[in-house]
Amino acid sequence: MDKTKILVVEDQAIVALNIKIRLKNLGYAVPSTAVSGEEAIREAELTNADLILMDIMLKGDMDGIEAARIIKSRFGIPIIYLTACTDFETLERANLTDAEGYISKPFKEEDLYKNIETALLKNRSKKKNKRVVRVKDKSY
């Protein structure tokens, strides 16, 4: 079975490298990392990632919330936010993207694993339910 592919979107190189190492230690594949929202959108399409770990505050004109909104609408890839930003306004904006989770920095590897597996399970369940509904709709 293929490893789960996770795209890491983080604008601090040392943090991105640390996350990438942790993910590989947990058995995930990290096909790419991105440092901006625009790059995240391109990489989401190119890598066909199973999940994205998205920092909210990114370099450039587009933050992680806007990038997540676009990625979810175009590709349907589940998003987990990795963030040090926990102010009410930011979290309210992030909630509008229907993210699968939030992990506050700094985080433990165990929290990373639990959140990823939960998000993947929810996403598989959503896809399965959509297929069941489509099949039922076609029957009448």
Short mmCIF file of N, CA and C in Angstrom, two decimals:
data_model
loop_
_atom_site.label_atom_id
_atom_site.label_comp_id
_atom_site.label_asym_id
_atom_site.label_seq_id
_atom_site.Cartn_x
_atom_site.Cartn_y
_atom_site.Cartn_z
N MET A 1 0.83 -1.18 0.00
CA MET A 1 0.00 0.00 0.00
C MET A 1 0.88 1.25 0.00
N ASP A 2 0.48 2.26 -0.74
CA ASP A 2 1.24 3.50 -0.82
C ASP A 2 1.15 4.27 0.50
N LYS A 3 2.22 5.00 0.79
CA LYS A 3 2.22 5.84 1.97
C LYS A 3 1.31 7.04 1.74
N THR A 4 0.72 7.51 2.82
CA THR A 4 -0.09 8.72 2.77
C THR A 4 0.83 9.90 2.47
N LYS A 5 0.42 10.71 1.46
CA LYS A 5 1.23 11.86 1.05
C LYS A 5 0.71 13.12 1.73
N ILE A 6 1.62 13.80 2.42
CA ILE A 6 1.26 15.02 3.14
C ILE A 6 2.10 16.18 2.63
N LEU A 7 1.43 17.21 2.20
CA LEU A 7 2.07 18.45 1.77
C LEU A 7 2.22 19.35 2.99
N VAL A 8 3.42 19.85 3.21
CA VAL A 8 3.69 20.75 4.33
C VAL A 8 3.80 22.17 3.80
N VAL A 9 2.97 23.06 4.34
CA VAL A 9 3.00 24.47 3.96
C VAL A 9 3.44 25.27 5.17
N GLU A 10 4.67 25.72 5.13
CA GLU A 10 5.29 26.42 6.27
C GLU A 10 6.38 27.33 5.73
N ASP A 11 6.34 28.61 6.10
CA ASP A 11 7.30 29.56 5.53
C ASP A 11 8.62 29.65 6.29
N GLN A 12 8.74 29.00 7.42
CA GLN A 12 10.01 28.98 8.15
C GLN A 12 10.71 27.65 7.83
N ALA A 13 11.83 27.74 7.14
CA ALA A 13 12.52 26.55 6.61
C ALA A 13 12.86 25.53 7.69
N ILE A 14 13.36 25.98 8.82
CA ILE A 14 13.77 25.06 9.88
C ILE A 14 12.55 24.34 10.47
N VAL A 15 11.43 25.05 10.58
CA VAL A 15 10.20 24.44 11.09
C VAL A 15 9.67 23.43 10.08
N ALA A 16 9.68 23.79 8.79
CA ALA A 16 9.22 22.89 7.74
C ALA A 16 10.06 21.60 7.73
N LEU A 17 11.36 21.74 7.87
CA LEU A 17 12.25 20.57 7.90
C LEU A 17 11.94 19.69 9.10
N ASN A 18 11.73 20.30 10.25
CA ASN A 18 11.39 19.56 11.46
C ASN A 18 10.08 18.78 11.28
N ILE A 19 9.08 19.42 10.70
CA ILE A 19 7.79 18.76 10.46
C ILE A 19 7.97 17.61 9.48
N LYS A 20 8.73 17.85 8.42
CA LYS A 20 8.98 16.82 7.41
C LYS A 20 9.65 15.59 8.04
N ILE A 21 10.62 15.80 8.88
CA ILE A 21 11.32 14.70 9.56
C ILE A 21 10.35 13.94 10.46
N ARG A 22 9.54 14.68 11.22
CA ARG A 22 8.57 14.02 12.11
C ARG A 22 7.57 13.18 11.31
N LEU A 23 7.10 13.73 10.20
CA LEU A 23 6.14 12.99 9.37
C LEU A 23 6.76 11.73 8.81
N LYS A 24 7.99 11.82 8.34
CA LYS A 24 8.66 10.63 7.81
C LYS A 24 8.87 9.59 8.91
N ASN A 25 9.20 10.05 10.13
CA ASN A 25 9.35 9.13 11.26
C ASN A 25 8.04 8.41 11.58
N LEU A 26 6.92 9.08 11.30
CA LEU A 26 5.60 8.50 11.55
C LEU A 26 5.13 7.61 10.39
N GLY A 27 5.92 7.55 9.31
CA GLY A 27 5.59 6.67 8.20
C GLY A 27 4.86 7.32 7.04
N TYR A 28 4.79 8.64 7.04
CA TYR A 28 4.13 9.36 5.95
C TYR A 28 5.15 9.78 4.89
N ALA A 29 4.68 9.99 3.69
CA ALA A 29 5.52 10.54 2.62
C ALA A 29 5.27 12.05 2.57
N VAL A 30 6.33 12.80 2.31
CA VAL A 30 6.23 14.26 2.17
C VAL A 30 6.79 14.60 0.79
N PRO A 31 5.90 14.64 -0.22
CA PRO A 31 6.37 14.86 -1.58
C PRO A 31 6.88 16.27 -1.83
N SER A 32 6.45 17.21 -0.99
CA SER A 32 6.85 18.59 -1.23
C SER A 32 6.54 19.45 -0.02
N THR A 33 7.18 20.61 0.01
CA THR A 33 6.84 21.64 0.98
C THR A 33 6.61 22.94 0.20
N ALA A 34 5.86 23.85 0.79
CA ALA A 34 5.59 25.14 0.16
C ALA A 34 5.75 26.23 1.21
N VAL A 35 6.13 27.43 0.75
CA VAL A 35 6.37 28.54 1.69
C VAL A 35 5.34 29.66 1.57
N SER A 36 4.48 29.58 0.56
CA SER A 36 3.48 30.63 0.36
C SER A 36 2.15 30.00 -0.02
N GLY A 37 1.10 30.78 0.06
CA GLY A 37 -0.21 30.29 -0.32
C GLY A 37 -0.28 29.92 -1.79
N GLU A 38 0.29 30.77 -2.62
CA GLU A 38 0.29 30.51 -4.06
C GLU A 38 1.03 29.22 -4.40
N GLU A 39 2.17 29.04 -3.76
CA GLU A 39 2.95 27.82 -3.98
C GLU A 39 2.20 26.60 -3.45
N ALA A 40 1.50 26.76 -2.35
CA ALA A 40 0.72 25.65 -1.77
C ALA A 40 -0.33 25.16 -2.75
N ILE A 41 -1.00 26.09 -3.42
CA ILE A 41 -2.03 25.72 -4.40
C ILE A 41 -1.40 24.95 -5.56
N ARG A 42 -0.27 25.43 -6.07
CA ARG A 42 0.42 24.73 -7.17
C ARG A 42 0.84 23.33 -6.74
N GLU A 43 1.45 23.23 -5.55
CA GLU A 43 1.94 21.94 -5.07
C GLU A 43 0.80 20.97 -4.76
N ALA A 44 -0.32 21.49 -4.29
CA ALA A 44 -1.48 20.63 -4.02
C ALA A 44 -1.92 19.93 -5.30
N GLU A 45 -1.93 20.67 -6.38
CA GLU A 45 -2.33 20.10 -7.66
C GLU A 45 -1.28 19.13 -8.20
N LEU A 46 -0.01 19.50 -8.10
CA LEU A 46 1.06 18.67 -8.66
C LEU A 46 1.30 17.38 -7.89
N THR A 47 1.21 17.45 -6.55
CA THR A 47 1.56 16.28 -5.73
C THR A 47 0.40 15.33 -5.49
N ASN A 48 -0.82 15.80 -5.74
CA ASN A 48 -2.00 14.99 -5.44
C ASN A 48 -1.94 14.49 -4.00
N ALA A 49 -1.68 15.41 -3.08
CA ALA A 49 -1.52 15.09 -1.66
C ALA A 49 -2.81 14.53 -1.07
N ASP A 50 -2.65 13.69 -0.06
CA ASP A 50 -3.80 13.14 0.66
C ASP A 50 -4.28 14.09 1.75
N LEU A 51 -3.36 14.94 2.22
CA LEU A 51 -3.65 15.86 3.32
C LEU A 51 -2.63 16.99 3.28
N ILE A 52 -3.03 18.15 3.80
CA ILE A 52 -2.11 19.28 3.86
C ILE A 52 -2.03 19.79 5.28
N LEU A 53 -0.80 19.97 5.75
CA LEU A 53 -0.55 20.67 7.01
C LEU A 53 -0.24 22.11 6.64
N MET A 54 -1.09 23.03 7.06
CA MET A 54 -1.04 24.42 6.59
C MET A 54 -0.79 25.38 7.75
N ASP A 55 0.30 26.12 7.66
CA ASP A 55 0.53 27.22 8.59
C ASP A 55 -0.41 28.35 8.19
N ILE A 56 -0.98 29.03 9.16
CA ILE A 56 -1.91 30.12 8.84
C ILE A 56 -1.17 31.36 8.37
N MET A 57 -0.10 31.72 9.03
CA MET A 57 0.64 32.93 8.68
C MET A 57 1.76 32.56 7.71
N LEU A 58 1.63 33.00 6.47
CA LEU A 58 2.62 32.69 5.43
C LEU A 58 3.17 33.96 4.82
N LYS A 59 4.33 33.84 4.22
CA LYS A 59 4.91 34.97 3.48
C LYS A 59 4.08 35.20 2.22
N GLY A 60 4.09 36.44 1.76
CA GLY A 60 3.39 36.75 0.52
C GLY A 60 2.03 37.36 0.76
N ASP A 61 1.29 37.52 -0.31
CA ASP A 61 -0.01 38.19 -0.26
C ASP A 61 -1.14 37.30 0.25
N MET A 62 -0.97 35.99 0.18
CA MET A 62 -2.03 35.07 0.54
C MET A 62 -1.67 34.30 1.81
N ASP A 63 -2.53 34.36 2.81
CA ASP A 63 -2.25 33.61 4.03
C ASP A 63 -2.74 32.16 3.87
N GLY A 64 -2.48 31.35 4.87
CA GLY A 64 -2.84 29.94 4.81
C GLY A 64 -4.33 29.69 4.77
N ILE A 65 -5.10 30.59 5.37
CA ILE A 65 -6.55 30.42 5.37
C ILE A 65 -7.11 30.57 3.95
N GLU A 66 -6.67 31.59 3.25
CA GLU A 66 -7.13 31.80 1.87
C GLU A 66 -6.65 30.66 0.97
N ALA A 67 -5.40 30.23 1.14
CA ALA A 67 -4.89 29.11 0.36
C ALA A 67 -5.71 27.84 0.63
N ALA A 68 -6.03 27.60 1.90
CA ALA A 68 -6.83 26.43 2.26
C ALA A 68 -8.21 26.48 1.63
N ARG A 69 -8.83 27.64 1.62
CA ARG A 69 -10.15 27.80 1.02
C ARG A 69 -10.12 27.41 -0.46
N ILE A 70 -9.11 27.91 -1.16
CA ILE A 70 -8.98 27.62 -2.60
C ILE A 70 -8.67 26.14 -2.83
N ILE A 71 -7.76 25.59 -2.06
CA ILE A 71 -7.38 24.18 -2.21
C ILE A 71 -8.57 23.26 -1.95
N LYS A 72 -9.31 23.53 -0.89
CA LYS A 72 -10.46 22.67 -0.58
C LYS A 72 -11.52 22.77 -1.67
N SER A 73 -11.75 23.97 -2.20
CA SER A 73 -12.79 24.11 -3.23
C SER A 73 -12.36 23.49 -4.56
N ARG A 74 -11.09 23.58 -4.91
CA ARG A 74 -10.63 23.03 -6.19
C ARG A 74 -10.33 21.54 -6.14
N PHE A 75 -9.69 21.10 -5.04
CA PHE A 75 -9.17 19.74 -5.01
C PHE A 75 -9.78 18.85 -3.93
N GLY A 76 -10.47 19.45 -2.96
CA GLY A 76 -11.09 18.66 -1.89
C GLY A 76 -10.11 17.99 -0.95
N ILE A 77 -8.91 18.51 -0.87
CA ILE A 77 -7.89 17.91 0.00
C ILE A 77 -8.12 18.38 1.43
N PRO A 78 -8.12 17.46 2.39
CA PRO A 78 -8.30 17.85 3.79
C PRO A 78 -7.11 18.70 4.28
N ILE A 79 -7.44 19.65 5.16
CA ILE A 79 -6.45 20.59 5.68
C ILE A 79 -6.43 20.51 7.20
N ILE A 80 -5.23 20.47 7.75
CA ILE A 80 -5.04 20.66 9.19
C ILE A 80 -4.16 21.89 9.34
N TYR A 81 -4.63 22.83 10.14
CA TYR A 81 -3.83 24.04 10.39
C TYR A 81 -2.81 23.77 11.48
N LEU A 82 -1.60 24.21 11.22
CA LEU A 82 -0.53 24.24 12.21
C LEU A 82 -0.31 25.71 12.49
N THR A 83 -0.51 26.14 13.71
CA THR A 83 -0.44 27.57 13.93
C THR A 83 -0.06 27.97 15.34
N ALA A 84 0.58 29.11 15.43
CA ALA A 84 0.83 29.74 16.72
C ALA A 84 -0.21 30.83 16.94
N CYS A 85 -1.02 31.11 15.92
CA CYS A 85 -2.06 32.15 15.97
C CYS A 85 -3.35 31.54 16.50
N THR A 86 -3.75 31.96 17.66
CA THR A 86 -4.99 31.43 18.23
C THR A 86 -5.95 32.54 18.62
N ASP A 87 -5.78 33.73 18.03
CA ASP A 87 -6.71 34.81 18.35
C ASP A 87 -8.08 34.50 17.75
N PHE A 88 -9.11 35.04 18.34
CA PHE A 88 -10.49 34.73 17.98
C PHE A 88 -10.78 35.02 16.51
N GLU A 89 -10.38 36.17 16.01
CA GLU A 89 -10.68 36.56 14.63
C GLU A 89 -10.06 35.58 13.63
N THR A 90 -8.80 35.22 13.87
CA THR A 90 -8.11 34.28 12.97
C THR A 90 -8.80 32.92 12.98
N LEU A 91 -9.15 32.45 14.16
CA LEU A 91 -9.81 31.14 14.26
C LEU A 91 -11.19 31.17 13.62
N GLU A 92 -11.90 32.28 13.75
CA GLU A 92 -13.20 32.41 13.08
C GLU A 92 -13.06 32.31 11.56
N ARG A 93 -12.08 33.01 11.01
CA ARG A 93 -11.83 32.93 9.55
C ARG A 93 -11.46 31.51 9.15
N ALA A 94 -10.61 30.89 9.95
CA ALA A 94 -10.17 29.52 9.64
C ALA A 94 -11.34 28.54 9.71
N ASN A 95 -12.25 28.74 10.64
CA ASN A 95 -13.41 27.85 10.76
C ASN A 95 -14.27 27.85 9.50
N LEU A 96 -14.28 28.94 8.78
CA LEU A 96 -15.08 29.03 7.56
C LEU A 96 -14.56 28.11 6.45
N THR A 97 -13.34 27.63 6.57
CA THR A 97 -12.76 26.75 5.54
C THR A 97 -13.06 25.27 5.80
N ASP A 98 -13.75 24.98 6.90
CA ASP A 98 -14.11 23.60 7.22
C ASP A 98 -12.87 22.71 7.32
N ALA A 99 -11.86 23.22 8.02
CA ALA A 99 -10.62 22.46 8.21
C ALA A 99 -10.88 21.21 9.05
N GLU A 100 -10.07 20.21 8.84
CA GLU A 100 -10.22 18.96 9.58
C GLU A 100 -9.59 19.02 10.96
N GLY A 101 -8.80 20.06 11.23
CA GLY A 101 -8.20 20.15 12.55
C GLY A 101 -7.26 21.33 12.70
N TYR A 102 -6.87 21.54 13.94
CA TYR A 102 -5.92 22.59 14.30
C TYR A 102 -4.91 22.00 15.26
N ILE A 103 -3.66 22.30 15.04
CA ILE A 103 -2.61 21.90 15.97
C ILE A 103 -1.85 23.16 16.32
N SER A 104 -1.77 23.45 17.61
CA SER A 104 -1.04 24.63 18.06
C SER A 104 0.44 24.34 18.16
N LYS A 105 1.25 25.30 17.69
CA LYS A 105 2.70 25.19 17.82
C LYS A 105 3.09 25.70 19.19
N PRO A 106 4.08 25.12 19.81
CA PRO A 106 4.76 23.88 19.42
C PRO A 106 3.86 22.69 19.70
N PHE A 107 4.10 21.59 19.00
CA PHE A 107 3.23 20.42 19.14
C PHE A 107 4.08 19.18 19.37
N LYS A 108 3.42 18.15 19.88
CA LYS A 108 4.06 16.86 20.10
C LYS A 108 3.80 15.97 18.89
N GLU A 109 4.71 15.08 18.62
CA GLU A 109 4.57 14.14 17.51
C GLU A 109 3.29 13.32 17.65
N GLU A 110 2.95 12.97 18.86
CA GLU A 110 1.74 12.19 19.14
C GLU A 110 0.49 12.97 18.71
N ASP A 111 0.46 14.28 19.00
CA ASP A 111 -0.68 15.11 18.60
C ASP A 111 -0.77 15.20 17.07
N LEU A 112 0.37 15.31 16.44
CA LEU A 112 0.42 15.37 14.98
C LEU A 112 -0.18 14.09 14.40
N TYR A 113 0.26 12.95 14.89
CA TYR A 113 -0.22 11.66 14.39
C TYR A 113 -1.73 11.50 14.60
N LYS A 114 -2.20 11.79 15.80
CA LYS A 114 -3.63 11.64 16.11
C LYS A 114 -4.49 12.52 15.21
N ASN A 115 -4.09 13.77 15.03
CA ASN A 115 -4.85 14.69 14.19
C ASN A 115 -4.85 14.27 12.73
N ILE A 116 -3.72 13.81 12.24
CA ILE A 116 -3.63 13.37 10.85
C ILE A 116 -4.53 12.16 10.62
N GLU A 117 -4.42 11.17 11.47
CA GLU A 117 -5.21 9.95 11.30
C GLU A 117 -6.71 10.23 11.42
N THR A 118 -7.09 11.11 12.34
CA THR A 118 -8.50 11.48 12.49
C THR A 118 -9.00 12.19 11.23
N ALA A 119 -8.20 13.12 10.71
CA ALA A 119 -8.59 13.86 9.50
C ALA A 119 -8.72 12.92 8.31
N LEU A 120 -7.79 12.00 8.16
CA LEU A 120 -7.85 11.05 7.04
C LEU A 120 -9.07 10.14 7.15
N LEU A 121 -9.38 9.70 8.35
CA LEU A 121 -10.54 8.85 8.58
C LEU A 121 -11.83 9.61 8.25
N LYS A 122 -11.94 10.85 8.72
CA LYS A 122 -13.12 11.68 8.42
C LYS A 122 -13.26 11.88 6.91
N ASN A 123 -12.16 12.14 6.24
CA ASN A 123 -12.20 12.39 4.81
C ASN A 123 -12.63 11.14 4.04
N ARG A 124 -12.09 9.98 4.42
CA ARG A 124 -12.50 8.72 3.78
C ARG A 124 -13.99 8.47 3.99
N SER A 125 -14.45 8.74 5.20
CA SER A 125 -15.86 8.54 5.52
C SER A 125 -16.76 9.47 4.70
N LYS A 126 -16.35 10.73 4.56
CA LYS A 126 -17.10 11.70 3.75
C LYS A 126 -17.20 11.22 2.30
N LYS A 127 -16.06 10.78 1.75
CA LYS A 127 -16.05 10.31 0.36
C LYS A 127 -16.94 9.09 0.18
N LYS A 128 -16.87 8.18 1.14
CA LYS A 128 -17.68 6.96 1.07
C LYS A 128 -19.17 7.33 1.12
N ASN A 129 -19.54 8.24 2.01
CA ASN A 129 -20.94 8.66 2.13
C ASN A 129 -21.42 9.35 0.86
N LYS A 130 -20.57 10.14 0.22
CA LYS A 130 -20.96 10.79 -1.04
C LYS A 130 -21.21 9.77 -2.13
N ARG A 131 -20.37 8.72 -2.17
CA ARG A 131 -20.56 7.67 -3.18
C ARG A 131 -21.88 6.92 -2.94
N VAL A 132 -22.19 6.64 -1.68
CA VAL A 132 -23.42 5.93 -1.33
C VAL A 132 -24.63 6.77 -1.72
N VAL A 133 -24.60 8.06 -1.44
CA VAL A 133 -25.71 8.95 -1.80
C VAL A 133 -25.88 9.00 -3.30
N ARG A 134 -24.78 9.10 -4.05
CA ARG A 134 -24.87 9.13 -5.52
C ARG A 134 -25.49 7.85 -6.06
N VAL A 135 -25.10 6.71 -5.53
CA VAL A 135 -25.64 5.44 -5.98
C VAL A 135 -27.14 5.37 -5.66
N LYS A 136 -27.55 5.80 -4.49
CA LYS A 136 -28.97 5.80 -4.12
C LYS A 136 -29.75 6.75 -5.01
N ASP A 137 -29.19 7.91 -5.33
CA ASP A 137 -29.87 8.88 -6.19
C ASP A 137 -30.12 8.32 -7.58
N LYS A 138 -29.24 7.50 -8.08
CA LYS A 138 -29.37 6.95 -9.43
C LYS A 138 -30.42 5.85 -9.52
N SER A 139 -30.82 5.31 -8.38
CA SER A 139 -31.71 4.16 -8.40
C SER A 139 -33.17 4.50 -8.68
N TYR A 140 -33.55 5.76 -8.61
CA TYR A 140 -34.96 6.06 -8.87
C TYR A 140 -35.13 6.92 -10.04
#
